[in-house]
XYZ file of C-alpha atoms in Angstrom:
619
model
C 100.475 47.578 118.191
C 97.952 50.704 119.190
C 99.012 54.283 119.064
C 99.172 56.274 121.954
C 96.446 59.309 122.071
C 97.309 62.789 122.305
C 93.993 63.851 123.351
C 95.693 65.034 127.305
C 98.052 66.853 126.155
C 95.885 68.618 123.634
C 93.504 69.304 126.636
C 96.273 70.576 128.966
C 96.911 73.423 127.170
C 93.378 74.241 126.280
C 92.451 74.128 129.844
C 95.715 76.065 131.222
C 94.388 79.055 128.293
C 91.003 78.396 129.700
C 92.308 79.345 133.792
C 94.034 82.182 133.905
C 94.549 81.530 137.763
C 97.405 79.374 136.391
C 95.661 76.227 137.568
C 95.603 73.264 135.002
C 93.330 70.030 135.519
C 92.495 71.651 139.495
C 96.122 72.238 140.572
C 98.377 74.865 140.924
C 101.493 75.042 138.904
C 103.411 78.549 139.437
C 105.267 77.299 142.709
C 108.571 75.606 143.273
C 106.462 72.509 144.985
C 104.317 72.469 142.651
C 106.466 71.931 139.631
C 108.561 69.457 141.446
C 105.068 67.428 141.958
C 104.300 67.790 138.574
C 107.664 66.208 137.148
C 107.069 63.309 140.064
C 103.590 63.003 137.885
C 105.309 62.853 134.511
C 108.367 60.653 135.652
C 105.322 58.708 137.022
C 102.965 58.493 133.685
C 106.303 57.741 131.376
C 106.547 54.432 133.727
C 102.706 53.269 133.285
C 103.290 54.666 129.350
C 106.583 54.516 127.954
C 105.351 55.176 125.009
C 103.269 58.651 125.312
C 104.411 61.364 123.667
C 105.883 64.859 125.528
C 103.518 67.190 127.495
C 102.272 69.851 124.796
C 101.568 72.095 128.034
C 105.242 74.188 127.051
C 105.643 72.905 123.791
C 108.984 73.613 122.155
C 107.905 76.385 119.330
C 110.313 77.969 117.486
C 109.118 81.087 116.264
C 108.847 81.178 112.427
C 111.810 82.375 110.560
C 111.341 85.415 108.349
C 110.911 83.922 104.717
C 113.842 84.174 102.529
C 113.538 85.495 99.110
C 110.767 86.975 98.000
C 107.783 86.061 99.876
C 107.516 89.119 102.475
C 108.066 91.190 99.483
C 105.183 89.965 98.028
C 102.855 89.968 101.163
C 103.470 93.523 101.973
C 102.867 94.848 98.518
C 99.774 92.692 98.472
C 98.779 94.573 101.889
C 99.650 97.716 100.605
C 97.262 96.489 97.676
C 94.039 96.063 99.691
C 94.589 99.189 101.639
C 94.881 101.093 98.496
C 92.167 99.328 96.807
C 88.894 99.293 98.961
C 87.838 102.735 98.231
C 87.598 101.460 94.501
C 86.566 97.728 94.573
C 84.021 96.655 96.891
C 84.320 93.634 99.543
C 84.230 90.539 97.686
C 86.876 91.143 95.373
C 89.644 91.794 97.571
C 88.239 88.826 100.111
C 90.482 86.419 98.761
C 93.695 88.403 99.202
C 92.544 89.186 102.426
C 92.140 85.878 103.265
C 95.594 85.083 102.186
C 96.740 87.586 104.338
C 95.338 86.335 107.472
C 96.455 83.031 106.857
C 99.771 84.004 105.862
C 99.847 86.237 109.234
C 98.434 83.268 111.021
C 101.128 80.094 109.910
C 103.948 82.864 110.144
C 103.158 82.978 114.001
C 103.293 79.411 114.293
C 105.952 76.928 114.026
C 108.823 76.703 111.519
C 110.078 73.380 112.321
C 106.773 71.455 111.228
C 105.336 70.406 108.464
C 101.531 69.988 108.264
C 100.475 67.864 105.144
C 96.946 66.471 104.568
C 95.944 62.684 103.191
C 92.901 63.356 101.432
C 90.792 61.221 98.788
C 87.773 60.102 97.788
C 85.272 57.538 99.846
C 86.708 53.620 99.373
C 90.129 55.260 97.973
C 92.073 53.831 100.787
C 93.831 57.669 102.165
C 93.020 56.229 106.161
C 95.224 52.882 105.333
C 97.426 54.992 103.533
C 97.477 57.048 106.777
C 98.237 54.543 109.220
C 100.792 52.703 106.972
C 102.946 56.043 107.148
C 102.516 56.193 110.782
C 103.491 52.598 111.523
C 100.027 52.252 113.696
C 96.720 51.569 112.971
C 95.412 55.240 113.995
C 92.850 56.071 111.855
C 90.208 53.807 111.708
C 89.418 51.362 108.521
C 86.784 49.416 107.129
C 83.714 48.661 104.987
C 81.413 50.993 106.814
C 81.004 54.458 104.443
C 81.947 57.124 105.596
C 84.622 55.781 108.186
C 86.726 59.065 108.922
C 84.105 61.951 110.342
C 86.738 64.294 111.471
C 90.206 65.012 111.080
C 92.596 62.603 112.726
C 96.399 63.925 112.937
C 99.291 61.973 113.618
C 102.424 64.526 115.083
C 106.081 62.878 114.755
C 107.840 65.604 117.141
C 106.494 67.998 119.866
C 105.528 71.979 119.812
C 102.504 71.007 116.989
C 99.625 72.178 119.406
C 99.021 75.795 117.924
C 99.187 74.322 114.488
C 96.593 71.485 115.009
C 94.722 74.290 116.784
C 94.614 75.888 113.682
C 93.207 73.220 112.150
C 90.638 72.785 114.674
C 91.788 69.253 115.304
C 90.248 68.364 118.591
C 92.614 67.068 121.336
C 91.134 63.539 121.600
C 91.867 62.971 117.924
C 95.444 64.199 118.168
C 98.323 61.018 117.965
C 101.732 59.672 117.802
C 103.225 57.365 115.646
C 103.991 54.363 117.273
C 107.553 53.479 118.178
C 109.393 51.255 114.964
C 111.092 53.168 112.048
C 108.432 55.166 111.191
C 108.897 57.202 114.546
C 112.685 57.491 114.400
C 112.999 58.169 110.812
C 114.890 62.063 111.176
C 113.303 63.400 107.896
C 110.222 62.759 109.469
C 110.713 64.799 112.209
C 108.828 67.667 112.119
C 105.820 66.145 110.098
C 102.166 66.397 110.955
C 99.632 64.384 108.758
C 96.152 65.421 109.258
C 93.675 62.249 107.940
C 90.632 64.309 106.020
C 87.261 62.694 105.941
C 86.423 61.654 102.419
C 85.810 64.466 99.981
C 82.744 63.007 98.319
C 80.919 62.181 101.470
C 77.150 62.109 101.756
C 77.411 64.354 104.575
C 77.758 67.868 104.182
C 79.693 68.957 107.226
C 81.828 66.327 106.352
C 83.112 68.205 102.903
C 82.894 71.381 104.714
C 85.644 70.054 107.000
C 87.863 68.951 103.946
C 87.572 72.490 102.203
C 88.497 74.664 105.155
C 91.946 72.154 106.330
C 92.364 72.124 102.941
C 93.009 76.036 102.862
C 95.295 75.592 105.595
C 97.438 72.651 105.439
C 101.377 73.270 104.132
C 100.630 70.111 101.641
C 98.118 67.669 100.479
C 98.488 63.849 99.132
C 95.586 63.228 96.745
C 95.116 59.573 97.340
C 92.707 57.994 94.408
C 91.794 54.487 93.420
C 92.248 53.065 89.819
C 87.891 53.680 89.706
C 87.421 57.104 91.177
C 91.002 58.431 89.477
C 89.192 60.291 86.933
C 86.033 61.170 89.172
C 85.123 64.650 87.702
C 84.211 66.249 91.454
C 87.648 65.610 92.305
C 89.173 67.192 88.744
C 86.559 70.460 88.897
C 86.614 70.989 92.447
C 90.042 70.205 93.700
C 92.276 69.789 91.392
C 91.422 72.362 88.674
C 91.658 74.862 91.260
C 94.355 74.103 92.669
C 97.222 73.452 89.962
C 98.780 76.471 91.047
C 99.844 74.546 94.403
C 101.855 72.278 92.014
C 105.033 72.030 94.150
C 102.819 71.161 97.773
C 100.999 68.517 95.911
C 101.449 64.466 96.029
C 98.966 62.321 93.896
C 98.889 58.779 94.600
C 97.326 56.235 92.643
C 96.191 53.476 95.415
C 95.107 50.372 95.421
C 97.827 48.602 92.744
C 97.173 45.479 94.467
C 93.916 44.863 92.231
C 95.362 45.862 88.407
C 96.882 43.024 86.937
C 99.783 42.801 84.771
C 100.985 46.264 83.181
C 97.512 48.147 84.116
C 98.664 50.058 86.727
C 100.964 51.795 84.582
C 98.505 52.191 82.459
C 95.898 54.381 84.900
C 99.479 55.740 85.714
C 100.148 57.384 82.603
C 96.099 58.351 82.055
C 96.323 60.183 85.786
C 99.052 62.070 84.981
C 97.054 63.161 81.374
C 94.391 64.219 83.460
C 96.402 66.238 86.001
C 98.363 67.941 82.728
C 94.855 68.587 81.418
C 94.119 69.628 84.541
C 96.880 72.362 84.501
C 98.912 70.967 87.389
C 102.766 70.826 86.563
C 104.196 67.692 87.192
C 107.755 67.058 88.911
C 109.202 65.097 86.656
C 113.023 64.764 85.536
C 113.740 67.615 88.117
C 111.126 70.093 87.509
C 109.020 71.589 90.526
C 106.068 70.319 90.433
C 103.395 67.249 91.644
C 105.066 64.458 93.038
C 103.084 61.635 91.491
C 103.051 57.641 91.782
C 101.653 54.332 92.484
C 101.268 52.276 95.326
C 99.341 49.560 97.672
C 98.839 50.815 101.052
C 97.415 47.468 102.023
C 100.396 45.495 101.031
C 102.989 48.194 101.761
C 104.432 48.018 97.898
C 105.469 51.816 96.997
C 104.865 52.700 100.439
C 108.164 53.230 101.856
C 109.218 55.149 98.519
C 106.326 57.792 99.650
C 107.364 58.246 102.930
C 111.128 58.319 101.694
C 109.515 61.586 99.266
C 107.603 62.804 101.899
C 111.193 63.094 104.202
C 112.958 64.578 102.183
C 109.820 67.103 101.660
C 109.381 67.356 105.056
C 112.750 68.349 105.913
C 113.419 70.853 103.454
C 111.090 72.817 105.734
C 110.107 75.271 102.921
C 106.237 73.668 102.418
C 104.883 76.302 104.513
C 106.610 79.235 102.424
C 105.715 77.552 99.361
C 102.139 76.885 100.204
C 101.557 80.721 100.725
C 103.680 81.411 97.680
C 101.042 79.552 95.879
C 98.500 81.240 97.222
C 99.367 84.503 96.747
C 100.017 83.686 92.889
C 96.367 82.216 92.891
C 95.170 85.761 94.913
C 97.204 87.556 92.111
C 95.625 85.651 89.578
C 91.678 86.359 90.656
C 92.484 90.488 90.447
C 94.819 90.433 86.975
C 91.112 91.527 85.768
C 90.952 94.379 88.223
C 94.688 95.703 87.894
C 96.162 94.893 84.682
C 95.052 97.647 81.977
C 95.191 97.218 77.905
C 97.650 98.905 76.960
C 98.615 102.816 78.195
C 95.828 104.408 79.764
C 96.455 108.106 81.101
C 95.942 111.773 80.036
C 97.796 112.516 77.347
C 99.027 115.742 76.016
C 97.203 116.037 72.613
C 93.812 114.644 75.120
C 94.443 117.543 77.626
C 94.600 120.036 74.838
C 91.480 119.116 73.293
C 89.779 119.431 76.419
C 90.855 123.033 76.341
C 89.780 123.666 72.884
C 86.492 122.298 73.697
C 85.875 124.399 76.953
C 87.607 127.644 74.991
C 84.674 127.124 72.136
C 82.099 126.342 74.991
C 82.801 129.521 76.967
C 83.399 131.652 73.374
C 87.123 132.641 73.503
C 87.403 133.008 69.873
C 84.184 135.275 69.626
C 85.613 137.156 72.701
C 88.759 137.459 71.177
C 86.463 138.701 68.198
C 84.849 141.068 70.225
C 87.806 142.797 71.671
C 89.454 143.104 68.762
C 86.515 145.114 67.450
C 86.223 147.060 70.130
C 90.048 148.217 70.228
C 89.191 149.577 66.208
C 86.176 151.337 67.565
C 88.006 153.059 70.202
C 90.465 153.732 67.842
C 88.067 154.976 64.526
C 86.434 157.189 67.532
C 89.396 158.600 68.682
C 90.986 158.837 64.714
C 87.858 159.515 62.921
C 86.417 162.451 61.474
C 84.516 164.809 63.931
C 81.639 164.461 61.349
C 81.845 160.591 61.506
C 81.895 160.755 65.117
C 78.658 163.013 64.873
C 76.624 160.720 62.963
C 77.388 157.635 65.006
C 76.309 159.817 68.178
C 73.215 161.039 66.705
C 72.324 157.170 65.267
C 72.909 155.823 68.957
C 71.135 158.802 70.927
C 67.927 157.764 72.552
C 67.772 154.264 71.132
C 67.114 151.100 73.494
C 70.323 149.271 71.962
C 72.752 149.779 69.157
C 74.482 147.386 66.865
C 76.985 147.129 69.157
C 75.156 146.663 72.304
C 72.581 144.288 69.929
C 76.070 141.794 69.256
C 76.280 141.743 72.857
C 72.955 140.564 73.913
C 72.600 137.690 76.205
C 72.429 134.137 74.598
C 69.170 132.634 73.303
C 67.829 129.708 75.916
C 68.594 126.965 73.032
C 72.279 128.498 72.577
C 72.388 128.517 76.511
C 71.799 124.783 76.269
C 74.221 123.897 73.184
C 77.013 125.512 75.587
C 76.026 123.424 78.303
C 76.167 119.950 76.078
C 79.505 121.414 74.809
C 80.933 121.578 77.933
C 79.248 118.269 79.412
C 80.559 116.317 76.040
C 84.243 117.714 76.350
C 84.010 116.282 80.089
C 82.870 113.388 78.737
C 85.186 113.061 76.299
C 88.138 113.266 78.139
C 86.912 110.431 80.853
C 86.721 108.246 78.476
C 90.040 108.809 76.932
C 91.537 108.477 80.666
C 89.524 105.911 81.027
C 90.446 103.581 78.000
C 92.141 100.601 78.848
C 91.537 100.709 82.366
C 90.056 98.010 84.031
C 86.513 98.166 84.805
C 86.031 99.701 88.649
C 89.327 102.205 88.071
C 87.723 103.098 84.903
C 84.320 104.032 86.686
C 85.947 105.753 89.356
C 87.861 107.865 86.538
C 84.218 108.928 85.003
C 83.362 109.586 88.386
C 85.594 111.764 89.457
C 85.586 113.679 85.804
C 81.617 113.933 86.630
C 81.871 114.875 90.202
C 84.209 117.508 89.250
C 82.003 118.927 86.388
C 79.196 119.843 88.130
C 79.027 123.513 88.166
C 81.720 123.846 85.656
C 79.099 125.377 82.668
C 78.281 128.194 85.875
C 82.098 128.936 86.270
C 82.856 129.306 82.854
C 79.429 131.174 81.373
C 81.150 133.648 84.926
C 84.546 134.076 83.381
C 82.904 134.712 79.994
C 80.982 137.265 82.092
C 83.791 138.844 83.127
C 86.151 138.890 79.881
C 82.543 140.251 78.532
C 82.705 138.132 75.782
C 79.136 138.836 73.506
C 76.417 135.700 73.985
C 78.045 135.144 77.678
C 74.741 133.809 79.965
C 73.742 135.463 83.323
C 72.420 132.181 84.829
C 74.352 131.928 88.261
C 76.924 133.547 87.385
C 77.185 136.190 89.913
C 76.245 133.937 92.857
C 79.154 133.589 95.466
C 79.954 129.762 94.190
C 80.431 131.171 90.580
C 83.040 133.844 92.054
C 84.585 131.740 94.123
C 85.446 129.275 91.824
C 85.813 131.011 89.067
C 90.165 132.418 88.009
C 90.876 135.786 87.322
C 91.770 136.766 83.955
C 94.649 138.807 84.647
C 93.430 142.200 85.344
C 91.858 142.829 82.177
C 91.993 146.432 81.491
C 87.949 148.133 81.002
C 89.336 150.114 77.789
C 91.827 149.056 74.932
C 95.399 150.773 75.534
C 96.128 153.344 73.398
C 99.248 153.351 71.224
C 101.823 156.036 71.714
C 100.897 157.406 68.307
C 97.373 158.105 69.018
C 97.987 161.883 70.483
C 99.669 162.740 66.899
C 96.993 160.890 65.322
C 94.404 162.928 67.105
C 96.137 166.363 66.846
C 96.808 165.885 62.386
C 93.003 165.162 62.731
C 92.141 168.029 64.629
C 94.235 170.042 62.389
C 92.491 168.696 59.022
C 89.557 170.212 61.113
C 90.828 173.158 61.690
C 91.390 173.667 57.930
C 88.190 172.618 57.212
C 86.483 175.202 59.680
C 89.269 177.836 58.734
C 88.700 177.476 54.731
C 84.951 177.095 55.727
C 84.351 180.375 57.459
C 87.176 182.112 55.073
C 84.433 181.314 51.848
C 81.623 182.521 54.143
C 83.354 185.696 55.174
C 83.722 186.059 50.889
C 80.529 185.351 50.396
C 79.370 187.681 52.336
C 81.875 189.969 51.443
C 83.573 190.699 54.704
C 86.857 189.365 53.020
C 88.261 189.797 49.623
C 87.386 188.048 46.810
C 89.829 184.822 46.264
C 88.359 181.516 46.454
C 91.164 179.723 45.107
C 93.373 179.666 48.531
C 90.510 179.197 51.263
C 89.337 176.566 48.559
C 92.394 175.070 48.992
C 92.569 174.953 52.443
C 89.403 173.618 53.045
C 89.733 170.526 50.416
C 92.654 169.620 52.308
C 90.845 169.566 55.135
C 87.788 167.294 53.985
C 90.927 165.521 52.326
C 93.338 164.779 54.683
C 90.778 164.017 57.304
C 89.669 160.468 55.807
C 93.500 159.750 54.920
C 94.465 160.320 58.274
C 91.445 158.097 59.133
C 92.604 155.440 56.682
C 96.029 155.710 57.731
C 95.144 155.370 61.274
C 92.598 152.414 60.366
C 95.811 150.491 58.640
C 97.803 151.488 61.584
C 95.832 150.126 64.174
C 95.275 146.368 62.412
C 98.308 144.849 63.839
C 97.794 145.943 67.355
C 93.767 145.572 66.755
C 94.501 141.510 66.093
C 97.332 140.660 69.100
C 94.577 142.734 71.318
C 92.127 140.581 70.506
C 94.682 137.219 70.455
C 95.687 138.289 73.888
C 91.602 138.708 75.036
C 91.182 134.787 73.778
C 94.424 133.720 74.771
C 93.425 135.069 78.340
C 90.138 133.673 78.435
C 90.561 130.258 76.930
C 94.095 129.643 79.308
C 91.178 130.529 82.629
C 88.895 128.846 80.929
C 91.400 125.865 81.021
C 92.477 126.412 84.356
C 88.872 126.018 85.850
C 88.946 122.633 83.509
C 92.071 121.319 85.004
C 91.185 122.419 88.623
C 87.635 121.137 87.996
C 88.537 117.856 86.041
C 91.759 117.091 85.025
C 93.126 117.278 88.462
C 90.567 114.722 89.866
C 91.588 112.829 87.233
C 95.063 112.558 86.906
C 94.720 111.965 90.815
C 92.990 108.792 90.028
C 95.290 108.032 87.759
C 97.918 108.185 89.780
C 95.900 105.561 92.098
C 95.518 103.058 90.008
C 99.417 103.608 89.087
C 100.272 103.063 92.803
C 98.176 99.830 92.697
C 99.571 98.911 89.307
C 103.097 98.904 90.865
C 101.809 96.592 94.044
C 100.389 94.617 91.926
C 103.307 93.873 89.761
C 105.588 93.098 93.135
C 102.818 90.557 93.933
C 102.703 89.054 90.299
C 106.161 88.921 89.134
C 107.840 86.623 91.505
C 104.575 84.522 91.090
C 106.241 80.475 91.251
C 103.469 79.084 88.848
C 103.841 81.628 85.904
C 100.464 82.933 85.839
């Protein structure tokens, strides 16, 4: 019995890609003649071959069904996922989920009704006997020589397999049927495409290279291993180990029974399955999902008929290609937990956003302007309620002198004060990054610190400007009247130049005027005595004038215990002003950039958990 090749079908639709002209093999087939000639050909080559399979030219594909449940789900949030993601991570991180998105794209284009699984195993295992004993024909070649598969051999029970094996890269010449016998009209085979791997361990490199990349793209693999090689560590580390997440599209069969005698094979039986637990691969045992595993001789045929009985019944469940992606998108999910999933609650928090404030209210001096203003409002008022004679004195002490007191409180910042703002402000920026940032993984928690950074710079300009402007004492000059200082600096409300005065100041003014007036009129009445202009009396214009130089200091005090109240909420109103711009240029500056990447990696966080929750291995 010989199997009949596949290789000119393969080639007919390579070639009819290859001429657009619509010629295939030199003639033309887009005329009514010409088709009727080329059915004369194939009635013509069924006679000489009975046994070759349908032309692949118009091969009956049917399309592939949208997946039920929840893969699409998954597959667009983990789109969604790498679009949102490669400002923040770089390349090679997300090149495994975009891998599994092209290959997900790519087997959803292709054909539902097939099943593609690969026989793969180590060198001497037996996987090509195994191979041909499924297919009922001797199609992949066996011997002693090592290694005897080079290339992928595939074996296609049913028509419209072309664009998969293209997939594969399995060239046309190396494409088969099964023969004709049971094997060929079993219907739960229909559908199936087994792909023979060369040997996993071979000495040649290209030849491993060809196992790893049909690996990544088969719907299911049988592991074939030999009671010597079952517990070979490459296969364990590199395959297996890896791959336990692909539980469900997994078949391990110990080969080569034929040579254990007596209860041994059970034996290795029980110490594979061990391994494969060890391993981390679920097995499918009393109903579970999970690796199919068992025993059998491929050269005698014992257990063989069992596999391909499992591999029907896998076959035509036609879900293998739906769970194959599952799996990989778990595994995907898997390699970025470390780049999505946070410890615990990171965000901005209320009591972390009000710090912040405090921090840039004592770098830019609210309290001292506060301070300030509130002084200011009980000089205005001591001026405009004090003695004439007080009012004297502080004129004459501040006449021709450089500076006053008062103009000495407000003198610009030493360069060493200058700087302590500066590392206030750049610590309080600091500060608050890395309470955004806590928990976050590593790259969202960097971008955090950089966008808390990239908003800071100039921030010590803007508010040293709005300190300027509330003309809080110590406030700096550096920059702060250039246009970038203005422009980004709030305005405090319309800050008035002078305290408001109180309704009662006019009275307060006129009783001191009029404990003047005494003064001046009980004064000049003693002098015109004195003199003797006016009668002797000095009892009255005594009088008079003590309650003059009397009730001018009360009505000073009075005024002074008047004005406290309003002095205080003037000067709480001056801070409350400067620290809430102070914390508006933080929040426009910072906390804004901030929360926005916050609210990133919370958009992420959500694809990520669509991606991870439906995962079918639990990791």
């Amino acid at each position: 019995m010989t199997a009949v090749t596949d290789e000119d079908h393969g080639k007919g639709k390579a070639d009819s890609a290859a001429k657009p002209d619509g010629r295939e093999n030199g003639r033309w087939d887009d005329g009514l003649i010409a088709r009727r000639a080329a059915a004369a050909e194939a009635r013509e080559a069924a006679e000489t071959a009975p046994h070759a399979p349908a032309d692949d030219t118009e091969p009956q594909v049917e399309a592939y069904a949208a997946a039920e449940g929840p893969l699409p789900t998954r597959l667009d949030a983990l789109r969604e996922l790498v679009g949102l993601s490669r400002a923040r991570l770089d390349r090679d991180t997300l090149a495994e989920a975009g891998r599994v998105l092209d290959e997900a794209a790519a087997r959803q284009r292709l054909s539902s009704r097939h099943t593609v699984i690969a026989v793969a195993g180590a060198t001497g295992s037996g996987k090509s006997t195994l191979f041909n004993a499924l297919a009922g024909a001797p199609i992949s070649d066996t011997g002693l020589r090592r290694p005897t598969t080079s290339q992928p051999i595939a074996c296609s029970w049913t028509d419209g397999a072309a664009g998969l094996l293209d997939r594969l890269a399995v060239p046309g010449r190396l494409r088969r049927r099964p023969h004709p016998g049971p094997a060929a009209s079993d219907e739960a085979l229909q559908g199936l495409v087994l792909v023979d791997l060369p040997d996993h361990d071979s000495a040649a490199t290209e030849h491993r290279d060809q196992v790893d990349r049909v690996l990544a793209l088969v719907d299911a693999v049988i592991w074939v291993v030999d009671p010597e090689k079952y517990a070979d560590a490459a296969l364990h580390e590199r395959y297996l180990r890896p791959l336990a997440g692909h539980a469900e599209v997994t078949f391990v069969v110990l080969n080569q029974t034929d040579r254990l005698p007596g209860e041994a094979a059970d034996l290795v039986l029980d110490d594979l399955r061990r391994l494969l637990d060890e391993d981390g691969i679920a097995l499918g045992e009393h109903g579970e999902p999970g690796a199919t595993v068992m025993s059998l001789s491929a050269l005698t045929g014992d257990g063989v008929p069992e596999l391909r009985e499992m591999v029907g019944r896998f076959v035509s469940d036609r879900t293998a290609a739906t769970r194959r992606l599952s799996a990989d998108v778990d595994a995907a999910a898997a390699r970025l937990r470390t780049v999505y999933v946070a410890e615990g609650r990171p965000g901005l928090g209320e009591r972390a956003r009000e710090e912040f404030t405090d921090r840039l209210a004592e770098a830019v001096g609210a309290a001292a302007a506060g301070q300030a203003a509130e002084r200011e409002w009980r000089r205005n008022a001591s001026r405009a309620c004090g003695t004439p004679w007080l009012r004297l004195w502080r004129w004459y002490e501040n006449r021709g002198l450089p500076g006053s007191l008062d103009r000495m409180s407000q003198a610009l910042t030493p360069p060493e004060e200058e700087l302590t703002a500066r590392q206030r402000v750049e610590q309080a920026v600091r500060i608050v990054a890395d309470d955004a940032a806590d928990g976050l993984p590593g790259p969202w928690a960097q971008a955090v610190r950089e966008a808390a950074s990239t908003g800071a710079q100039g921030l010590p300009e803007a508010l040293d400007q709005l300190a300027l402007q509330a003309g809080a004492p110590g406030a700096s000059k550096r920059g702060g009247g250039t246009e970038t200082g203005k422009s980004a600096v709030p305005q405090l409300g319309g800050r008035p130049p002078r305290p408001p005065r109180p309704k009662w100041w006019p009275a307060a003014v006129l009783a001191q005027a009029s404990m003047t007036l005494l003064q001046v009129f009980g004064g000049l009445w003693l002098v015109g005595q004195i003199v003797g202009v006016l009668e002797p009396g000095l009892v009255t214009p005594a009088l008079i004038m003590l309650a003059g130089v009397v009730g001018g200091p009360l009505v000073e005090w009075a005024c002074a215990a008047a004005i406290r109240g309003p002095a205080r909420r003037y000067g709480q109103d001056a801070e409350r002003r400067l620290r809430e711009a102070a914390a508006g240029c933080g929040r426009a500056r910072v906390l804004d950039p901030v929360a926005a990447e916050l609210v990133r990696y919370r958009e992420v966080r959500e694809r990520y958990v669509t991606v991870a929750k439906f995962s079918t291995t639990g990791r």
